Amino acid sequence: MAKLTTCIDLMDEGIDRVSQIIPTMPAVEARLCRLLLMVGEGIDQELAFKLKPYKLNHSEFLTLMILYSRPDGSSTPGELCEFATQGATNMTRIANALARRGLITRGASEADRRRVVIRITAAGRRFVKEMLPPMFPRIDTMFQSFSATDKRHLDRLLRKLAGNLDRLSEHSHP
Amino acid sequence: MAKLTTCIDLMDEGIDRVSQIIPTMPAVEARLCRLLLMVGEGIDQELAFKLKPYKLNHSEFLTLMILYSRPDGSSTPGELCEFATQGATNMTRIANALARRGLITRGASEADRRRVVIRITAAGRRFVKEMLPPMFPRIDTMFQSFSATDKRHLDRLLRKLAGNLDRLSEHSHP
DNA sequence: AGCGGATATTTCATCGGTGAAGTAAACATA
DNA sequence: TATGTTTACTTCACCGATGAAATATCCGCT
């Protein structure tokens, strides 16, 4: 497995060379994009590694966590799609997978019979409560040597970036 | 399409509730992880959107860019796997796709006949030079209202995080 | 020279995710 | 109350990515 930092070094060289050939390129910004993508992938892999023993998928985990974090522990496929940024198709599969393991139940809505009500079960809550804590040490390690100010800055900058991305996608794929 | 910022708001609420139930959770750090993942996905989608008209994949684009940025414009599947953090299997497919479009060539290595030498073609170089500039305005927009200091900070913090991730994965999936 | 283990790449089976079409219920309105 | 439109979810067919096994070559050792 290639180290992230060596990939970053190579990326730096690559961007330097490309921006020599194409000087109009916004090199600093492009570099930040690539950095974000690479670090994002890194966290993804780390998360996948922690989820593997529980035979959970990233999207299954996220869906389960959304349900867990809701006051009433329930939602609908459509809502979950929104919050988890997933396609409806995929949510069907995710719900199938979680229901088969008894972590959630699927029932018909009384108010609107088109709707399906998804609810986390007691077993689902127990499962989350058991699988979450083992992740904590590794999350702490990820942010080792980050000062409180560092964390505040990172938080602020990422949110600002998110706002800009929203404005971008409004214009193009609305 | 759900806005990133509303997803982030919901995530904030979710983390608050979960950390009330499980107070040992490193809430600040977990939040940063989720933020990073969400912003990463956002950039991914933005990139995919820009690549679609050129019928390119994220990994195909990255591979092509690596070749473009090398002084001699050539590499091998194994090396490209490392730099692009891709499985060898997938690199075969990527090379097939790019070769079919005449953007790269595949030849046998003289020194080591197990190796395949992949080289970007003149058409490949022209293609990159043509497709890259239209992306620049959108990259600039992504970092609108980021001061030079903001960018420096973000760069520094992401690299530090990458270093920590490397140390994590060394211990576990080495 | 010849054998065993390591390395480089491809093939195959499978999984997770997506777009397009299908089904069913609700709503709006005439 | 009949009809057309919208909404909610599912099914189906396909694509991109991955792990395990197959193939071919190279390298070290005797």
CSV table of C-alpha atoms (C1' of nucleotides) in Angstrom, one decimal:
chain,number,residue,atom,x,y,z
A,1,MET,CA,0.0,0.0,0.0
A,2,ALA,CA,1.5,3.3,-1.1
A,3,LYS,CA,1.9,6.0,1.6
A,4,LEU,CA,-0.3,9.0,1.3
A,5,THR,CA,2.6,11.4,1.9
A,6,THR,CA,4.7,10.0,-1.0
A,7,CYS,CA,1.6,10.3,-3.3
A,8,ILE,CA,1.3,13.9,-2.2
A,9,ASP,CA,5.0,14.5,-3.0
A,10,LEU,CA,4.5,13.1,-6.4
A,11,MET,CA,1.4,15.1,-6.9
A,12,ASP,CA,3.3,18.3,-6.0
A,13,GLU,CA,5.9,17.6,-8.6
A,14,GLY,CA,3.3,16.8,-11.2
A,15,ILE,CA,1.4,20.0,-10.6
A,16,ASP,CA,4.6,22.0,-10.8
A,17,ARG,CA,5.4,20.4,-14.2
A,18,VAL,CA,1.9,20.8,-15.6
A,19,SER,CA,1.7,24.5,-14.5
A,20,GLN,CA,4.9,25.1,-16.4
A,21,ILE,CA,3.3,23.8,-19.5
A,22,ILE,CA,0.0,25.5,-18.9
A,23,PRO,CA,0.8,28.6,-16.9
A,24,THR,CA,-2.9,29.7,-16.7
A,25,MET,CA,-3.7,26.8,-14.4
A,26,PRO,CA,-4.6,27.9,-10.8
A,27,ALA,CA,-1.9,25.7,-9.3
A,28,VAL,CA,-2.5,26.5,-5.6
A,29,GLU,CA,-6.2,25.7,-5.9
A,30,ALA,CA,-5.8,22.6,-8.0
A,31,ARG,CA,-3.3,21.3,-5.5
A,32,LEU,CA,-5.7,21.9,-2.6
A,33,CYS,CA,-8.4,20.0,-4.6
A,34,ARG,CA,-6.1,17.0,-5.0
A,35,LEU,CA,-5.0,17.2,-1.4
A,36,LEU,CA,-8.7,17.2,-0.3
A,37,LEU,CA,-9.5,14.3,-2.5
A,38,MET,CA,-6.5,12.2,-1.4
A,39,VAL,CA,-7.1,12.9,2.3
A,40,GLY,CA,-10.7,12.1,1.8
A,41,GLU,CA,-9.9,8.8,0.2
A,42,GLY,CA,-7.5,8.1,3.1
A,43,ILE,CA,-10.2,8.6,5.7
A,44,ASP,CA,-12.6,6.5,3.6
A,45,GLN,CA,-10.1,3.6,3.6
A,46,GLU,CA,-9.5,4.0,7.3
A,47,LEU,CA,-13.3,4.0,7.9
A,48,ALA,CA,-13.8,1.0,5.7
A,49,PHE,CA,-11.0,-0.8,7.7
A,50,LYS,CA,-12.8,-0.1,10.9
A,51,LEU,CA,-16.2,-1.3,9.5
A,52,LYS,CA,-14.9,-4.5,7.9
A,53,PRO,CA,-15.1,-6.6,11.1
A,54,TYR,CA,-18.7,-5.6,11.5
A,55,LYS,CA,-19.4,-6.5,7.8
A,56,LEU,CA,-20.7,-3.0,7.2
A,57,ASN,CA,-20.4,-0.7,4.3
A,58,HIS,CA,-19.7,3.0,4.4
A,59,SER,CA,-23.2,3.8,3.2
A,60,GLU,CA,-24.9,1.2,5.4
A,61,PHE,CA,-23.0,2.6,8.4
A,62,LEU,CA,-24.0,6.1,7.6
A,63,THR,CA,-27.6,5.2,7.2
A,64,LEU,CA,-27.6,3.3,10.5
A,65,MET,CA,-26.0,6.2,12.2
A,66,ILE,CA,-28.6,8.7,10.9
A,67,LEU,CA,-31.3,6.5,12.2
A,68,TYR,CA,-29.5,6.1,15.5
A,69,SER,CA,-29.1,9.8,15.9
A,70,ARG,CA,-32.8,10.7,15.3
A,71,PRO,CA,-34.8,11.3,18.4
A,72,ASP,CA,-37.5,8.8,17.4
A,73,GLY,CA,-35.1,6.4,15.6
A,74,SER,CA,-37.1,6.4,12.4
A,75,SER,CA,-37.2,7.8,8.9
A,76,THR,CA,-38.2,7.0,5.4
A,77,PRO,CA,-36.1,5.9,2.4
A,78,GLY,CA,-36.5,9.3,0.7
A,79,GLU,CA,-35.4,11.2,3.7
A,80,LEU,CA,-32.4,8.9,4.2
A,81,CYS,CA,-31.4,9.4,0.6
A,82,GLU,CA,-31.3,13.1,1.1
A,83,PHE,CA,-29.3,13.0,4.3
A,84,ALA,CA,-26.9,10.3,3.2
A,85,THR,CA,-26.5,11.8,-0.3
A,86,GLN,CA,-27.5,8.4,-1.9
A,87,GLY,CA,-29.6,7.4,-4.8
A,88,ALA,CA,-33.0,5.9,-4.0
A,89,THR,CA,-32.0,2.7,-5.8
A,90,ASN,CA,-29.1,2.2,-3.4
A,91,MET,CA,-31.2,3.0,-0.4
A,92,THR,CA,-33.4,0.1,-1.2
A,93,ARG,CA,-30.4,-2.2,-1.2
A,94,ILE,CA,-29.1,-0.7,2.0
A,95,ALA,CA,-32.4,-1.1,3.7
A,96,ASN,CA,-32.6,-4.7,2.5
A,97,ALA,CA,-29.2,-5.4,3.9
A,98,LEU,CA,-29.8,-3.8,7.3
A,99,ALA,CA,-33.3,-5.3,7.6
A,100,ARG,CA,-31.9,-8.8,6.9
A,101,ARG,CA,-29.6,-8.4,9.8
A,102,GLY,CA,-32.4,-7.3,12.1
A,103,LEU,CA,-30.9,-3.9,12.7
A,104,ILE,CA,-33.9,-2.0,11.2
A,105,THR,CA,-37.5,-2.8,10.4
A,106,ARG,CA,-39.5,-1.7,7.4
A,107,GLY,CA,-43.2,-0.9,7.8
A,108,ALA,CA,-45.9,0.8,5.9
A,109,SER,CA,-46.8,4.4,6.8
A,110,GLU,CA,-50.3,4.9,8.0
A,111,ALA,CA,-50.6,8.5,6.9
A,112,ASP,CA,-49.3,7.9,3.4
A,113,ARG,CA,-49.3,4.4,2.0
A,114,ARG,CA,-46.7,5.2,-0.6
A,115,ARG,CA,-44.2,5.7,2.2
A,116,VAL,CA,-42.1,3.1,3.9
A,117,VAL,CA,-41.2,3.8,7.5
A,118,ILE,CA,-37.7,2.6,8.5
A,119,ARG,CA,-37.0,2.2,12.2
A,120,ILE,CA,-33.9,1.2,14.0
A,121,THR,CA,-34.4,-1.8,16.3
A,122,ALA,CA,-33.2,-2.4,19.8
A,123,ALA,CA,-30.7,-4.8,18.4
A,124,GLY,CA,-29.6,-2.0,16.0
A,125,ARG,CA,-29.1,0.4,18.9
A,126,ARG,CA,-27.1,-2.2,20.8
A,127,PHE,CA,-25.0,-2.9,17.7
A,128,VAL,CA,-24.1,0.8,17.3
A,129,LYS,CA,-23.4,1.3,20.9
A,130,GLU,CA,-21.0,-1.6,20.8
A,131,MET,CA,-19.2,-0.9,17.5
A,132,LEU,CA,-18.7,2.8,17.9
A,133,PRO,CA,-16.3,3.1,20.9
A,134,PRO,CA,-13.5,0.9,19.3
A,135,MET,CA,-13.2,3.5,16.6
A,136,PHE,CA,-12.5,6.4,19.0
A,137,PRO,CA,-8.7,5.8,19.6
A,138,ARG,CA,-8.1,5.8,15.9
A,139,ILE,CA,-10.0,9.0,15.4
A,140,ASP,CA,-8.0,10.6,18.1
A,141,THR,CA,-4.8,9.5,16.4
A,142,MET,CA,-5.9,11.0,13.2
A,143,PHE,CA,-5.9,14.4,14.8
A,144,GLN,CA,-2.9,14.0,17.0
A,145,SER,CA,-0.8,17.2,17.2
A,146,PHE,CA,-3.8,19.2,16.1
A,147,SER,CA,-4.3,22.2,18.4
A,148,ALA,CA,-7.8,23.3,19.3
A,149,THR,CA,-7.1,26.3,16.9
A,150,ASP,CA,-6.0,24.0,14.1
A,151,LYS,CA,-9.3,22.1,14.5
A,152,ARG,CA,-11.3,25.3,14.5
A,153,HIS,CA,-9.6,26.5,11.4
A,154,LEU,CA,-10.0,23.3,9.6
A,155,ASP,CA,-13.7,23.2,10.5
A,156,ARG,CA,-14.2,26.8,9.3
A,157,LEU,CA,-12.4,26.3,6.0
A,158,LEU,CA,-14.2,23.1,5.1
A,159,ARG,CA,-17.5,24.7,5.8
A,160,LYS,CA,-16.6,27.7,3.6
A,161,LEU,CA,-15.6,25.3,0.9
A,162,ALA,CA,-18.8,23.4,1.2
A,163,GLY,CA,-20.7,26.7,0.7
A,164,ASN,CA,-18.8,27.5,-2.5
A,165,LEU,CA,-19.4,24.0,-3.8
A,166,ASP,CA,-23.1,24.4,-3.2
A,167,ARG,CA,-23.1,27.6,-5.2
A,168,LEU,CA,-21.3,25.8,-8.0
A,169,SER,CA,-23.7,22.9,-8.3
A,170,GLU,CA,-26.7,25.2,-8.0
A,171,HIS,CA,-25.7,26.8,-11.3
A,172,SER,CA,-24.9,23.6,-13.2
A,173,HIS,CA,-26.6,20.5,-12.0
A,174,PRO,CA,-29.6,21.9,-10.1
B,1,MET,CA,-29.9,17.2,-5.3
B,2,ALA,CA,-29.4,17.9,-1.6
B,3,LYS,CA,-27.3,20.9,-0.7
B,4,LEU,CA,-24.0,20.1,1.0
B,5,THR,CA,-24.6,22.7,3.7
B,6,THR,CA,-27.9,21.3,4.8
B,7,CYS,CA,-26.4,17.9,5.0
B,8,ILE,CA,-23.7,19.4,7.2
B,9,ASP,CA,-26.3,21.0,9.5
B,10,LEU,CA,-28.1,17.7,9.9
B,11,MET,CA,-24.8,16.0,10.6
B,12,ASP,CA,-24.1,18.5,13.3
B,13,GLU,CA,-27.3,17.8,15.0
B,14,GLY,CA,-26.8,14.0,14.7
B,15,ILE,CA,-23.3,14.2,16.2
B,16,ASP,CA,-24.6,16.3,19.1
B,17,ARG,CA,-27.3,13.7,19.9
B,18,VAL,CA,-25.0,10.7,19.6
B,19,SER,CA,-22.4,12.3,21.8
B,20,GLN,CA,-25.1,12.9,24.4
B,21,ILE,CA,-25.8,9.1,24.4
B,22,ILE,CA,-22.1,8.1,24.1
B,23,PRO,CA,-20.2,10.9,25.9
B,24,THR,CA,-16.8,9.3,25.4
B,25,MET,CA,-17.0,10.0,21.6
B,26,PRO,CA,-14.4,12.5,20.3
B,27,ALA,CA,-17.2,14.7,18.9
B,28,VAL,CA,-15.0,17.4,17.5
B,29,GLU,CA,-12.8,15.0,15.6
B,30,ALA,CA,-15.6,12.8,14.4
B,31,ARG,CA,-17.3,16.0,13.0
B,32,LEU,CA,-14.1,16.9,11.2
B,33,CYS,CA,-13.9,13.4,9.7
B,34,ARG,CA,-17.5,13.7,8.4
B,35,LEU,CA,-16.9,17.2,7.1
B,36,LEU,CA,-13.8,16.0,5.2
B,37,LEU,CA,-15.7,13.1,3.7
B,38,MET,CA,-18.6,15.2,2.7
B,39,VAL,CA,-16.5,18.0,1.1
B,40,GLY,CA,-14.4,15.3,-0.6
B,41,GLU,CA,-17.5,13.8,-2.1
B,42,GLY,CA,-18.6,17.2,-3.2
B,43,ILE,CA,-15.4,17.8,-5.0
B,44,ASP,CA,-15.6,14.4,-6.5
B,45,GLN,CA,-19.0,15.1,-8.0
B,46,GLU,CA,-17.8,18.5,-9.2
B,47,LEU,CA,-14.9,16.8,-10.9
B,48,ALA,CA,-17.1,14.1,-12.4
B,49,PHE,CA,-19.4,16.8,-13.8
B,50,LYS,CA,-16.5,18.5,-15.5
B,51,LEU,CA,-15.1,15.2,-16.9
B,52,LYS,CA,-18.4,13.9,-18.2
B,53,PRO,CA,-18.4,15.8,-21.5
B,54,TYR,CA,-15.0,14.3,-22.2
B,55,LYS,CA,-16.3,10.8,-21.4
B,56,LEU,CA,-13.6,10.4,-18.8
B,57,ASN,CA,-13.6,8.7,-15.4
B,58,HIS,CA,-12.0,10.1,-12.3
B,59,SER,CA,-9.4,7.4,-12.3
B,60,GLU,CA,-8.8,7.6,-16.1
B,61,PHE,CA,-8.3,11.3,-15.8
B,62,LEU,CA,-5.9,10.9,-12.9
B,63,THR,CA,-3.9,8.3,-14.8
B,64,LEU,CA,-3.7,10.4,-17.9
B,65,MET,CA,-2.6,13.4,-15.9
B,66,ILE,CA,0.1,11.5,-14.2
B,67,LEU,CA,1.5,10.4,-17.6
B,68,TYR,CA,1.1,14.0,-18.9
B,69,SER,CA,3.1,15.3,-16.0
B,70,ARG,CA,6.0,13.0,-16.3
B,71,PRO,CA,9.0,14.3,-18.1
B,72,ASP,CA,9.2,11.4,-20.5
B,73,GLY,CA,5.4,10.9,-20.7
B,74,SER,CA,5.7,7.2,-19.8
B,75,SER,CA,5.3,4.8,-17.0
B,76,THR,CA,4.2,1.2,-16.2
B,77,PRO,CA,0.9,-0.2,-14.8
B,78,GLY,CA,2.5,-1.0,-11.5
B,79,GLU,CA,3.9,2.5,-11.0
B,80,LEU,CA,0.6,4.1,-12.0
B,81,CYS,CA,-1.2,1.9,-9.5
B,82,GLU,CA,1.0,3.3,-6.8
B,83,PHE,CA,0.7,6.9,-7.7
B,84,ALA,CA,-3.0,6.8,-8.5
B,85,THR,CA,-3.7,4.5,-5.5
B,86,GLN,CA,-5.5,2.0,-7.7
B,87,GLY,CA,-5.6,-1.7,-7.8
B,88,ALA,CA,-3.7,-3.4,-10.5
B,89,THR,CA,-6.9,-4.9,-11.8
B,90,ASN,CA,-8.4,-1.6,-12.3
B,91,MET,CA,-5.3,-0.2,-14.0
B,92,THR,CA,-5.7,-2.8,-16.7
B,93,ARG,CA,-9.1,-1.6,-17.5
B,94,ILE,CA,-8.1,2.0,-17.4
B,95,ALA,CA,-5.2,1.4,-19.8
B,96,ASN,CA,-7.6,-0.5,-22.1
B,97,ALA,CA,-10.0,2.4,-22.1
B,98,LEU,CA,-7.3,5.0,-22.7
B,99,ALA,CA,-5.5,2.9,-25.3
B,100,ARG,CA,-8.8,2.3,-27.2
B,101,ARG,CA,-9.2,6.1,-27.6
B,102,GLY,CA,-5.6,6.5,-28.8
B,103,LEU,CA,-4.6,8.6,-25.8
B,104,ILE,CA,-1.9,6.2,-24.7
B,105,THR,CA,0.1,3.3,-26.2
B,106,ARG,CA,1.1,0.0,-24.6
B,107,GLY,CA,4.4,-1.6,-25.4
B,108,ALA,CA,6.6,-4.3,-24.0
B,109,SER,CA,9.6,-3.3,-21.9
B,110,GLU,CA,12.9,-4.3,-23.4
B,111,ALA,CA,14.7,-4.5,-20.1
B,112,ASP,CA,12.1,-6.6,-18.3
B,113,ARG,CA,9.6,-8.5,-20.4
B,114,ARG,CA,7.1,-8.8,-17.6
B,115,ARG,CA,6.7,-5.1,-17.7
B,116,VAL,CA,4.4,-3.1,-19.9
B,117,VAL,CA,5.4,0.4,-20.9
B,118,ILE,CA,2.5,2.9,-21.1
B,119,ARG,CA,3.2,6.1,-22.9
B,120,ILE,CA,1.0,9.1,-23.6
B,121,THR,CA,0.5,9.9,-27.3
B,122,ALA,CA,0.7,13.2,-29.0
B,123,ALA,CA,-3.1,13.0,-29.3
B,124,GLY,CA,-3.2,12.4,-25.5
B,125,ARG,CA,-1.2,15.5,-24.9
B,126,ARG,CA,-3.4,17.6,-27.1
B,127,PHE,CA,-6.5,16.2,-25.4
B,128,VAL,CA,-5.2,17.2,-22.0
B,129,LYS,CA,-4.2,20.6,-23.1
B,130,GLU,CA,-7.6,21.2,-24.5
B,131,MET,CA,-9.7,19.8,-21.7
B,132,LEU,CA,-7.9,21.3,-18.7
B,133,PRO,CA,-8.4,25.1,-19.2
B,134,PRO,CA,-12.3,24.9,-19.1
B,135,MET,CA,-12.0,23.6,-15.6
B,136,PHE,CA,-10.1,26.5,-14.2
B,137,PRO,CA,-12.9,29.0,-13.7
B,138,ARG,CA,-14.8,26.4,-11.6
B,139,ILE,CA,-11.7,25.6,-9.5
B,140,ASP,CA,-11.3,29.3,-8.8
B,141,THR,CA,-14.9,29.6,-7.7
B,142,MET,CA,-14.4,26.8,-5.3
B,143,PHE,CA,-11.9,28.8,-3.4
B,144,GLN,CA,-13.6,32.2,-3.7
B,145,SER,CA,-13.2,34.3,-0.6
B,146,PHE,CA,-10.3,32.2,0.5
B,147,SER,CA,-7.4,34.4,1.5
B,148,ALA,CA,-3.8,33.4,0.7
B,149,THR,CA,-3.5,32.6,4.4
B,150,ASP,CA,-6.6,30.5,4.4
B,151,LYS,CA,-5.1,28.4,1.5
B,152,ARG,CA,-1.8,28.1,3.3
B,153,HIS,CA,-3.5,26.9,6.5
B,154,LEU,CA,-5.7,24.4,4.7
B,155,ASP,CA,-2.7,23.1,2.8
B,156,ARG,CA,-0.7,22.7,6.0
B,157,LEU,CA,-3.6,21.0,8.0
B,158,LEU,CA,-4.4,18.5,5.2
B,159,ARG,CA,-0.8,17.5,4.9
B,160,LYS,CA,-0.5,17.0,8.7
B,161,LEU,CA,-3.6,14.9,8.6
B,162,ALA,CA,-2.2,12.8,5.7
B,163,GLY,CA,0.9,12.2,7.9
B,164,ASN,CA,-1.3,10.9,10.7
B,165,LEU,CA,-3.3,8.7,8.4
B,166,ASP,CA,0.0,7.2,7.1
B,167,ARG,CA,1.0,6.3,10.6
B,168,LEU,CA,-2.4,4.8,11.3
B,169,SER,CA,-2.3,2.5,8.3
B,170,GLU,CA,1.2,1.5,8.8
B,171,HIS,CA,0.2,-0.2,12.1
B,172,SER,CA,-2.9,-1.9,10.8
B,173,HIS,CA,-2.9,-2.7,7.1
B,174,PRO,CA,0.8,-2.5,6.2
C,1,DA,C1',21.8,-25.2,-16.7
C,2,DG,C1',17.9,-25.8,-13.5
C,3,DC,C1',14.8,-25.1,-9.6
C,4,DG,C1',12.1,-22.2,-6.2
C,5,DG,C1',10.4,-18.0,-5.0
C,6,DA,C1',9.3,-13.2,-6.1
C,7,DT,C1',7.3,-9.8,-9.3
C,8,DA,C1',4.3,-7.8,-13.2
C,9,DT,C1',0.2,-8.1,-15.4
C,10,DT,C1',-4.2,-10.0,-16.9
C,11,DT,C1',-8.6,-12.7,-16.4
C,12,DC,C1',-12.6,-14.0,-13.9
C,13,DA,C1',-16.3,-13.6,-10.4
C,14,DT,C1',-18.4,-10.5,-7.6
C,15,DC,C1',-19.9,-6.2,-5.2
C,16,DG,C1',-21.5,-1.6,-4.5
C,17,DG,C1',-23.7,2.2,-6.9
C,18,DT,C1',-26.5,4.4,-10.7
C,19,DG,C1',-29.9,5.6,-14.4
C,20,DA,C1',-34.1,4.3,-16.6
C,21,DA,C1',-38.3,2.2,-16.5
C,22,DG,C1',-42.1,0.2,-13.6
C,23,DT,C1',-45.7,0.2,-9.9
C,24,DA,C1',-48.6,2.1,-6.6
C,25,DA,C1',-50.6,5.6,-4.0
C,26,DA,C1',-51.8,10.5,-3.2
C,27,DC,C1',-53.3,14.9,-4.8
C,28,DA,C1',-55.3,18.5,-7.7
C,29,DT,C1',-58.9,19.8,-10.6
C,30,DA,C1',-62.5,19.7,-13.6
D,1,DT,C1',-66.0,10.8,-9.1
D,2,DA,C1',-62.9,10.5,-13.0
D,3,DT,C1',-58.5,11.9,-14.9
D,4,DG,C1',-53.9,13.5,-15.2
D,5,DT,C1',-49.9,14.8,-12.6
D,6,DT,C1',-46.7,14.3,-9.0
D,7,DT,C1',-44.4,11.6,-5.3
D,8,DA,C1',-42.4,7.3,-3.2
D,9,DC,C1',-40.3,3.4,-3.7
D,10,DT,C1',-38.7,-0.9,-6.2
D,11,DT,C1',-36.9,-3.7,-10.1
D,12,DC,C1',-33.8,-4.4,-13.8
D,13,DA,C1',-29.7,-3.7,-16.5
D,14,DC,C1',-25.3,-2.0,-16.5
D,15,DC,C1',-20.7,0.2,-15.0
D,16,DG,C1',-16.6,0.9,-12.3
D,17,DA,C1',-13.8,-1.2,-8.6
D,18,DT,C1',-11.9,-5.1,-6.0
D,19,DG,C1',-10.0,-9.9,-4.4
D,20,DA,C1',-8.5,-14.3,-5.8
D,21,DA,C1',-6.5,-17.1,-9.1
D,22,DA,C1',-3.9,-17.6,-13.6
D,23,DT,C1',0.1,-16.6,-16.5
D,24,DA,C1',4.5,-15.1,-17.7
D,25,DT,C1',8.9,-13.5,-16.6
D,26,DC,C1',12.8,-12.5,-13.8
D,27,DC,C1',16.3,-13.3,-10.0
D,28,DG,C1',19.1,-15.9,-6.6
D,29,DC,C1',21.0,-20.1,-5.5
D,30,DT,C1',23.0,-24.7,-6.1
